[in-house]
CSV table of C-alpha atoms in Angstrom, one decimal:
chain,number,residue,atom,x,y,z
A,75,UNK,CA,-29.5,-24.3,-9.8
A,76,UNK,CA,-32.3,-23.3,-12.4
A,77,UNK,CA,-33.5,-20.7,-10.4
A,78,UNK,CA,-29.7,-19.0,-10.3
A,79,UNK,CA,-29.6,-19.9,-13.8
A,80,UNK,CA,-33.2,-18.0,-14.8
A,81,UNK,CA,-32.1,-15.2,-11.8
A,82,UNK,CA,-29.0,-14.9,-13.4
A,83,UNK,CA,-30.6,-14.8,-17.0
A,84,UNK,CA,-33.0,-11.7,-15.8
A,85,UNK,CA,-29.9,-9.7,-14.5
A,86,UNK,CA,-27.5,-10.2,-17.8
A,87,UNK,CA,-29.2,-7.8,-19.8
A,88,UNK,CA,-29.2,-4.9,-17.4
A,89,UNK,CA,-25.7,-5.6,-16.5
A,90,UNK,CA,-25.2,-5.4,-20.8
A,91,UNK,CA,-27.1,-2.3,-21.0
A,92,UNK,CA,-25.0,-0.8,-18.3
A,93,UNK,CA,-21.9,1.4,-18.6
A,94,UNK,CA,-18.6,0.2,-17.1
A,95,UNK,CA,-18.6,3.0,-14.7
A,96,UNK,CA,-21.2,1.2,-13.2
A,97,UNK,CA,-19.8,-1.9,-12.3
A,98,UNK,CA,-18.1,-3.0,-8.9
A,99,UNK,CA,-14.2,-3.5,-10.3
A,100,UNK,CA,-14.0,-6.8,-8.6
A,101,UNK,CA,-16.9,-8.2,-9.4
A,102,UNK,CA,-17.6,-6.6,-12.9
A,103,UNK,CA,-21.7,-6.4,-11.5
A,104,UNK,CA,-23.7,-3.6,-12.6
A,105,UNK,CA,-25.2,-2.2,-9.7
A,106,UNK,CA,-26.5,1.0,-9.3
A,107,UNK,CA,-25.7,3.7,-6.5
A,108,UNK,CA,-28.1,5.9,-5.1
A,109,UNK,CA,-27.9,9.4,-5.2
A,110,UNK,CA,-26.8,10.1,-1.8
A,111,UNK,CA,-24.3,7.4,-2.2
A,112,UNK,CA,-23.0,8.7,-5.5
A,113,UNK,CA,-22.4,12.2,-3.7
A,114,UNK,CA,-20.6,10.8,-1.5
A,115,UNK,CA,-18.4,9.0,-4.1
A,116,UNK,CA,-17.8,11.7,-6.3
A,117,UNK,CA,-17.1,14.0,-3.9
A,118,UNK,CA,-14.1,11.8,-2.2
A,119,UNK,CA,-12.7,11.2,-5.8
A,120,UNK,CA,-12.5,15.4,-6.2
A,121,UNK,CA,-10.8,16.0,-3.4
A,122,UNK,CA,-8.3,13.0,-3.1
A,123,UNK,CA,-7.5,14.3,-7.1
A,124,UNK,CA,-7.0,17.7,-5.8
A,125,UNK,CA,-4.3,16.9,-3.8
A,126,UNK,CA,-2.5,15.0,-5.7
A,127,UNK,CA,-2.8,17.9,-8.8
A,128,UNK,CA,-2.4,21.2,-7.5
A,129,UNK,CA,1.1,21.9,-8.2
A,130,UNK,CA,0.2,21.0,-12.3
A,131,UNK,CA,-2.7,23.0,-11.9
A,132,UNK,CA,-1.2,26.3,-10.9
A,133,UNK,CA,1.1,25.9,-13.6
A,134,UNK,CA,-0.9,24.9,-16.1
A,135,UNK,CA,-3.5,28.4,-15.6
A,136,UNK,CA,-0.2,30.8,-15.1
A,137,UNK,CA,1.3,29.6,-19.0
A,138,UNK,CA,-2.3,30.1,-20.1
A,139,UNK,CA,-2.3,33.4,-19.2
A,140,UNK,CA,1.0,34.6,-20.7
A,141,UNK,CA,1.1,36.3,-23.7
A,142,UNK,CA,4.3,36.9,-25.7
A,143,UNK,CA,4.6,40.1,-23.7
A,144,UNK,CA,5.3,38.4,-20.4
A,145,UNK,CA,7.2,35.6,-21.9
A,146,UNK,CA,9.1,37.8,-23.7
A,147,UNK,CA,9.6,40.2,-20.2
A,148,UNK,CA,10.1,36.7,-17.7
A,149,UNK,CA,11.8,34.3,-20.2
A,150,UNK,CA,8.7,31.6,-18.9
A,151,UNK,CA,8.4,29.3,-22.1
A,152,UNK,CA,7.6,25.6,-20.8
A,153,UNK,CA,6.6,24.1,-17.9
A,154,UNK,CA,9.5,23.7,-15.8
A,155,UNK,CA,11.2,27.0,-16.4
A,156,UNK,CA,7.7,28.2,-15.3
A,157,UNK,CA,7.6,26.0,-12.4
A,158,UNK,CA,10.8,27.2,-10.8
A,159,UNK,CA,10.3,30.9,-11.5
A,160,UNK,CA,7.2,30.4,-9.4
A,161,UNK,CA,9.0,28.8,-6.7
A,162,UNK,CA,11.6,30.9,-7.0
A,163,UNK,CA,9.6,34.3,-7.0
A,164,UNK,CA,6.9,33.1,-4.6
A,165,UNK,CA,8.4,30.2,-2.8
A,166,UNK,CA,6.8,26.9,-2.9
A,167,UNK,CA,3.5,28.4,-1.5
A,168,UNK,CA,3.3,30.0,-5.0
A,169,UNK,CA,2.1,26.2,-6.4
A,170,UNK,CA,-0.7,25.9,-4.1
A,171,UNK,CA,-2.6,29.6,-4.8
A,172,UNK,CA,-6.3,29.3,-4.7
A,173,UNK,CA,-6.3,26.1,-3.2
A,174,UNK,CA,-9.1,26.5,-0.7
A,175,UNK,CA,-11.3,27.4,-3.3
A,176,UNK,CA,-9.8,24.5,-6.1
A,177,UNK,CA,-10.7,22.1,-2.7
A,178,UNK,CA,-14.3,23.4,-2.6
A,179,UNK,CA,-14.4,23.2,-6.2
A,180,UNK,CA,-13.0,19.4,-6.7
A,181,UNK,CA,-15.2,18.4,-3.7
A,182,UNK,CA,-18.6,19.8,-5.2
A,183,UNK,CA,-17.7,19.3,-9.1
A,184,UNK,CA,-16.8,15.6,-8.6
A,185,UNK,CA,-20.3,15.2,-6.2
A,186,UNK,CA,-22.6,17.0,-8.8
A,187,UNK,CA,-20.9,15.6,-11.8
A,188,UNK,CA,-21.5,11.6,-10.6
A,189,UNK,CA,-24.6,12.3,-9.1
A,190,UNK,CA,-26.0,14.3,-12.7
A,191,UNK,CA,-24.1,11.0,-14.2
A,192,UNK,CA,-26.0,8.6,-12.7
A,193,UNK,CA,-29.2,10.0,-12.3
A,194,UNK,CA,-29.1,10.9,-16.7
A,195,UNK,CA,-27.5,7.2,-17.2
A,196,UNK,CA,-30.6,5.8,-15.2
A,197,UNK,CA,-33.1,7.9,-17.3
A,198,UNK,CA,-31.4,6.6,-20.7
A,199,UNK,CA,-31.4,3.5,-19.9
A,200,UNK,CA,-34.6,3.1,-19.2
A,201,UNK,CA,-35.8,4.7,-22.1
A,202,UNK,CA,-33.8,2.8,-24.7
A,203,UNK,CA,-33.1,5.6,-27.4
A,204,UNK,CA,-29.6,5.5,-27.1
A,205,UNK,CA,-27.2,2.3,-27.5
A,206,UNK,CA,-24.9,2.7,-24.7
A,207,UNK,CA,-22.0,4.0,-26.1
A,208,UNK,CA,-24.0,6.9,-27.6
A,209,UNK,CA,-25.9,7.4,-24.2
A,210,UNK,CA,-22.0,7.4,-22.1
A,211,UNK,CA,-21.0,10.7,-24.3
A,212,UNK,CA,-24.5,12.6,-23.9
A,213,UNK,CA,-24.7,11.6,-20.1
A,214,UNK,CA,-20.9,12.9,-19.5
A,215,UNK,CA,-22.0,15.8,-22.0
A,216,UNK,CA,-24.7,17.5,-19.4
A,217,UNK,CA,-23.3,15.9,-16.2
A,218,UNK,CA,-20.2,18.1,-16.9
A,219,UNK,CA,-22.0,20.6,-18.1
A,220,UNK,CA,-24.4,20.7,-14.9
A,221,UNK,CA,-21.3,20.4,-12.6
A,222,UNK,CA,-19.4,23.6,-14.4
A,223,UNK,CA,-22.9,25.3,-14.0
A,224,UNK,CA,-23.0,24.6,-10.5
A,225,UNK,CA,-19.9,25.3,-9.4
A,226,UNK,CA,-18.3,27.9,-11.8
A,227,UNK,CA,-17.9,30.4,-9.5
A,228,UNK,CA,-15.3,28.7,-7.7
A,229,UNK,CA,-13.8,28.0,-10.8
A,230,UNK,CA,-13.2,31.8,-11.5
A,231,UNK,CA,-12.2,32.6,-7.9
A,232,UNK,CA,-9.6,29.5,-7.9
A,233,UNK,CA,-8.5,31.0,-11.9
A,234,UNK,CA,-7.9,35.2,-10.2
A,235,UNK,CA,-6.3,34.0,-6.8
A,236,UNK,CA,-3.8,31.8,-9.0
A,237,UNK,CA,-3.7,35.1,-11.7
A,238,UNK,CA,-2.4,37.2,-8.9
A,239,UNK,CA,0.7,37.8,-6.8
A,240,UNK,CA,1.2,36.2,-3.7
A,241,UNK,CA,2.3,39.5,-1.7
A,242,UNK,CA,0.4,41.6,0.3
A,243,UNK,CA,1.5,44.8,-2.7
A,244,UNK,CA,0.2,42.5,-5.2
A,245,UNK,CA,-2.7,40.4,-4.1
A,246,UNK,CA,-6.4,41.3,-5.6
A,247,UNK,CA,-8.0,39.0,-3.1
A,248,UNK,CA,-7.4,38.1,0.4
A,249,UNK,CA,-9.6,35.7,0.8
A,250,UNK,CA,-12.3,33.7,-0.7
A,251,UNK,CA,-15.3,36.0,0.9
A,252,UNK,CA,-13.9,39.2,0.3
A,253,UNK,CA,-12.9,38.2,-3.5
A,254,UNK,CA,-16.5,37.5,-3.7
A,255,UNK,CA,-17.9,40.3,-2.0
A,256,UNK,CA,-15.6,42.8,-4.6
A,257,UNK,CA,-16.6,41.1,-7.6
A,258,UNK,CA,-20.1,41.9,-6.8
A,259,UNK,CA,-19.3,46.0,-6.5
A,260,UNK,CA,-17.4,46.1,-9.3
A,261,UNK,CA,-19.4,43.6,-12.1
A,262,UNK,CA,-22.6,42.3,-10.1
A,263,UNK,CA,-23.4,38.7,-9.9
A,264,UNK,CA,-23.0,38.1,-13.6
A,265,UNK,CA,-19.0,38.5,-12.9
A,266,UNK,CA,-19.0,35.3,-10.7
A,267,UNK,CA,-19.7,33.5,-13.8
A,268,UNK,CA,-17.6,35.7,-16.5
A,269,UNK,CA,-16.5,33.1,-19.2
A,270,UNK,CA,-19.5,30.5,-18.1
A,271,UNK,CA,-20.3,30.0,-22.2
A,272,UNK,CA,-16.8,29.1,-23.2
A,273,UNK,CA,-16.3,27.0,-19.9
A,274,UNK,CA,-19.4,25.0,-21.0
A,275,UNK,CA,-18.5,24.8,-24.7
A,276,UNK,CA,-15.3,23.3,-23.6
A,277,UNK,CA,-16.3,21.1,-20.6
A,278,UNK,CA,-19.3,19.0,-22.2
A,279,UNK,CA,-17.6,17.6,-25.3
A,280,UNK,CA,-14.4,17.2,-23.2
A,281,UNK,CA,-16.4,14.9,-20.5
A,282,UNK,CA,-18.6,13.6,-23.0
A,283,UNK,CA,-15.8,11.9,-24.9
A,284,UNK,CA,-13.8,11.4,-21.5
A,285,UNK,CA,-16.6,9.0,-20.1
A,286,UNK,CA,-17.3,7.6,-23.6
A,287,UNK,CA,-13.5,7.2,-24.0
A,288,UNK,CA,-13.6,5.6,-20.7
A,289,UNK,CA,-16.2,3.3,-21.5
A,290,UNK,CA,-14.9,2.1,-24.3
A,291,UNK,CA,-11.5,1.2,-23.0
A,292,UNK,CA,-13.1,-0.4,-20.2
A,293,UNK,CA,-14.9,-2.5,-22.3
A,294,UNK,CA,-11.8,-3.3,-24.6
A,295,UNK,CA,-10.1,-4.0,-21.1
A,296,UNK,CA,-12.8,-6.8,-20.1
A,297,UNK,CA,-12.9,-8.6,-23.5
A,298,UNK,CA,-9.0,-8.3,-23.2
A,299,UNK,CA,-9.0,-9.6,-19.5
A,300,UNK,CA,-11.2,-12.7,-20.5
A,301,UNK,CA,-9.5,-13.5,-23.2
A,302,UNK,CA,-5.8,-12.9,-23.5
A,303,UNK,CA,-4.8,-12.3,-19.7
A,304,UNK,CA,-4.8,-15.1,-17.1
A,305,UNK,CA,-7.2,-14.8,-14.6
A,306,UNK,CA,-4.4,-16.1,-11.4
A,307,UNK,CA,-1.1,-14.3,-10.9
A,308,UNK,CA,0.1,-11.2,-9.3
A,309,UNK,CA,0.5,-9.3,-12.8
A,310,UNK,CA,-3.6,-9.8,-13.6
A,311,UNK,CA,-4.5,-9.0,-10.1
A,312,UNK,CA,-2.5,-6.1,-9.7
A,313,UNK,CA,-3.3,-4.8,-13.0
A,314,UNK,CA,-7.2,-5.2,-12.1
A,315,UNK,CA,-6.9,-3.2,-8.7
A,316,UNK,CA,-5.6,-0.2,-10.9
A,317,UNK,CA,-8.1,-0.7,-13.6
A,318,UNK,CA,-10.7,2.5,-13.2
A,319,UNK,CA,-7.0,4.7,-12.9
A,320,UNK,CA,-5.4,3.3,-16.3
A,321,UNK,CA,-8.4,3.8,-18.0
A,322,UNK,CA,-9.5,6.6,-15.9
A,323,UNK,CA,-6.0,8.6,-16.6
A,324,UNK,CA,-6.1,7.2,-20.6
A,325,UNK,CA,-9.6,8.9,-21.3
A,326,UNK,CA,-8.6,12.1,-19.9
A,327,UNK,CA,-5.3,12.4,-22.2
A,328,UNK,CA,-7.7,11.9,-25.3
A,329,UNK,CA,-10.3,14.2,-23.9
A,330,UNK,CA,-8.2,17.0,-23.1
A,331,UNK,CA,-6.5,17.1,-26.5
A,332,UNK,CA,-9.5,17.3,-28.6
A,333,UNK,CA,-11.0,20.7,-26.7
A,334,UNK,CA,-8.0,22.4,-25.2
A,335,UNK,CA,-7.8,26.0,-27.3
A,336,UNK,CA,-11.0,26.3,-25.7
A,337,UNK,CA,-9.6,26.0,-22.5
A,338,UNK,CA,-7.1,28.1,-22.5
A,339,UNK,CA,-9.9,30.9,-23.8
A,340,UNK,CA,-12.3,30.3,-21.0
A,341,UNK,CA,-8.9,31.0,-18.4
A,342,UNK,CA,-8.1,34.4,-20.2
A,343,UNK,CA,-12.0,35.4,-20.1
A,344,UNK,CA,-12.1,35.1,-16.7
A,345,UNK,CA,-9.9,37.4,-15.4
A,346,UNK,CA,-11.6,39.8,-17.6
A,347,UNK,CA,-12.7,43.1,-16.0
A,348,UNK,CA,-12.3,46.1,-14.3
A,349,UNK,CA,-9.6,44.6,-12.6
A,350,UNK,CA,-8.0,43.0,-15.6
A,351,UNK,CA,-4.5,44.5,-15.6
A,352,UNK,CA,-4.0,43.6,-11.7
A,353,UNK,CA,-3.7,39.7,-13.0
A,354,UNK,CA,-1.2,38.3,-15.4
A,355,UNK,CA,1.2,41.5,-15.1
A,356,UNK,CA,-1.4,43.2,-16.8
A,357,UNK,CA,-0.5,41.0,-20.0
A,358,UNK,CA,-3.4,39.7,-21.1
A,359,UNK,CA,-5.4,42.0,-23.8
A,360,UNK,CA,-9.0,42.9,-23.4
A,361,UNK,CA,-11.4,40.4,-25.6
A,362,UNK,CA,-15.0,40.6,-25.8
A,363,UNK,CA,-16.3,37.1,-26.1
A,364,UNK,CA,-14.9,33.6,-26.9
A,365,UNK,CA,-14.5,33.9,-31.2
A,366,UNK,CA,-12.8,37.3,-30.1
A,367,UNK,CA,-10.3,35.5,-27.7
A,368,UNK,CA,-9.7,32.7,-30.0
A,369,UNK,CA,-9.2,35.2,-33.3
A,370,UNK,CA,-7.3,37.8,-31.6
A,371,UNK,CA,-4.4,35.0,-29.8
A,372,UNK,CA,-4.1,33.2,-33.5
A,373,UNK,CA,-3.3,36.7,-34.9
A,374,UNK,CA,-1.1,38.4,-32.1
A,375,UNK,CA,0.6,35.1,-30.8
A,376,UNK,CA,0.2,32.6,-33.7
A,377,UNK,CA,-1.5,29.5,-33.6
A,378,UNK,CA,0.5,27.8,-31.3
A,379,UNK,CA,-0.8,29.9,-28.6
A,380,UNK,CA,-3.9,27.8,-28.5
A,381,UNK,CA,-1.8,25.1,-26.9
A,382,UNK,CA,0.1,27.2,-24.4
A,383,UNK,CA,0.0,25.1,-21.3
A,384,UNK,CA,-0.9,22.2,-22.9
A,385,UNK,CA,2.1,20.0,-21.5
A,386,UNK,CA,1.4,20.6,-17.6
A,387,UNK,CA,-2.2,20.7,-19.0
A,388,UNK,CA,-1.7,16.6,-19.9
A,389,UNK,CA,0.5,15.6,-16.6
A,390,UNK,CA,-2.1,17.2,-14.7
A,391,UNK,CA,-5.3,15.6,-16.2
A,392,UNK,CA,-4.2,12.2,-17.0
A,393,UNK,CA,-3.3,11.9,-13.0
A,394,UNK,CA,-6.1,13.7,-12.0
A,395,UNK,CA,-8.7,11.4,-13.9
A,396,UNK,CA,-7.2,8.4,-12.6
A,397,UNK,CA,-7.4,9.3,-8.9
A,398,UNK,CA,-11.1,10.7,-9.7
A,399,UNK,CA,-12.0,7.3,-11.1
A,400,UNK,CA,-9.8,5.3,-9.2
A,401,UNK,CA,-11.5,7.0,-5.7
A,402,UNK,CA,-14.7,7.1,-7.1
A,403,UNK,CA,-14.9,3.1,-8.2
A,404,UNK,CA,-13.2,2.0,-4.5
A,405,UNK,CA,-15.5,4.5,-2.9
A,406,UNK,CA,-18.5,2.8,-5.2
A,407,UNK,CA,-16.9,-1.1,-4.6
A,408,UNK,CA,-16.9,-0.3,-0.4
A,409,UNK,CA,-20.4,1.4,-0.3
A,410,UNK,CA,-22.0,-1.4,-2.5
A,411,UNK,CA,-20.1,-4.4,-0.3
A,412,UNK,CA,-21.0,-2.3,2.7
A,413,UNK,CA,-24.7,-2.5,1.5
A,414,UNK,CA,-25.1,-5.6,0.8
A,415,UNK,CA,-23.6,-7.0,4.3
């Protein structure tokens, strides 16, 4: 009984100094995956959350590309008059453009992103410079922006196949290797990662306060489950089992709102190019870096403009986070059970 006591006592402050990410849902232990295991993790939670957002997705990167030109030409304001032009222009195969390369982009953005996670929350912890809230936003920070880096090229691919038509008269690309192969000829490799800046800018504050978001209402959860909620009934238990997607979907909403103009930039920058008027209906003006992007749709389109898409933007991310974290803390709960039987 002492020696669990004294065992126990060793363990607590790891388990303290240990984000909520971290921790088995059931059990509310903090133990750490290894880096093949949280590969395997991550990448199940990109690709389950892929096919549950690709719909939101396509919708959300066509109203970021309009400009008042082609709103003005296809009467396409929100989300749902844009959602059934698409499926009534393109049928509903129009909603799932680009999604080979969106699945090869969930799959190796949610692997590198929880594997740089874990591997930097490891490091930090060890080192003790950071409290832990601090060290959740820094560790999101560069895991995001090592997963964008790593896999931005499929970002742009999945960004030009949704851009253009889906007929053979107005198609840029035909498929994934021969989209890459013409990007090549016409820009060199540096046009695989057109608009890699702005997509960095945007993605490491935006994951940053995600996971720190997400650590903090996980923690406000816990103190909230110990104290106000009974720990029996079908309510509490229920509620527990969904945990990592309430909180998962919550962090996402905040997240998404604080960086979004930037967003909607990095889309417009990359479809920039020598084939620039084949995407958008050739809408979308010519800008020379991120500040020009931003200035130039404040002064042509208005402020607003900055939040063009921002709606679908929101139903997409808020369902896409929670499946991420929802997959990725069952995947984590079964792999660490699995290990220790």
């Amino acid at each position: 009984m002492a020696a669990d006591k004294q065992s126990g006592d060793r363990h607590a402050p790891a388990a303290q100094n240990t984000t909520v990410l971290m921790r088995t849902t059931r059990s509310g232990a903090a133990r750490r995956l290894t880096a093949g295991e949280n590969v395997v993790c991550g990448a199940m939670a990109g690709l389950v959350s892929r096919a549950v957002v690709s719909p939101f997705d396509v919708v959300k990167i066509t109203l970021q590309l309009q400009t008042m030109q082609t709103q003005t030409q296809r009467q396409r304001g929100g989300a749902i008059r844009c959602l059934r032009s698409i499926v009534h222009k393109e049928g509903v195969r129009g909603l799932f453009k680009g999604n080979v390369s969106a699945e090869l982009l969930y799959l190796g953005y949610g692997a590198a992103q929880f594997l740089a996670f874990g591997a930097l929350e490891s490091a930090l912890a060890r080192t003790g410079v950071l409290p832990s809230k601090s060290r959740t936003f820094v560790c999101g920070a560069l895991a995001g922006g090592i997963a964008t880096s790593a896999t931005y090229p499929l970002d742009l691919l999945r960004t030009r196949f949704v851009a253009q038509g889906i007929g053979a008269a107005s198609r840029v690309h035909k498929s994934i290797a021969g989209a890459v192969v013409q990007i090549l000829r016409d820009d060199g490799p540096r046009g695989l990662y057109r608009g890699l800046w702005p997509a960095c800018l945007q993605i490491m504050p935006y994951m940053g306060i995600m996971f720190a978001s997400y650590d903090v209402l996980g923690s406000a959860y816990k103190r909230m489950r110990a104290t106000v909620v009974t720990s029996h009934g079908v309510v509490a238990r229920t509620v527990d089992s969904m945990q990592d997607a309430l909180i998962g979907g919550s962090a996402a909403v905040v997240g998404k709102c604080c960086v979004y103009p930037l967003d909607l930039a990095r889309k417009r920058l990359q479809i920039q190019g020598p084939r620039l008027s084949s995407y958008a209906q050739g809408a979308v003006p010519r800008y020379t870096g991120l500040a020009n992007a931003l200035v130039s749709i404040v002064r042509s389109e208005g402020p607003r403009a900055l939040f063009r898409g921002l709606t679908p933007s929101l139903i997409k991310a808020a369902p896409a986070s929670a499946t991420v974290f929802f997959v990725y803390g069952q995947t984590r709960d079964l792999v660490l059970s699995l290990r220790s039987e």
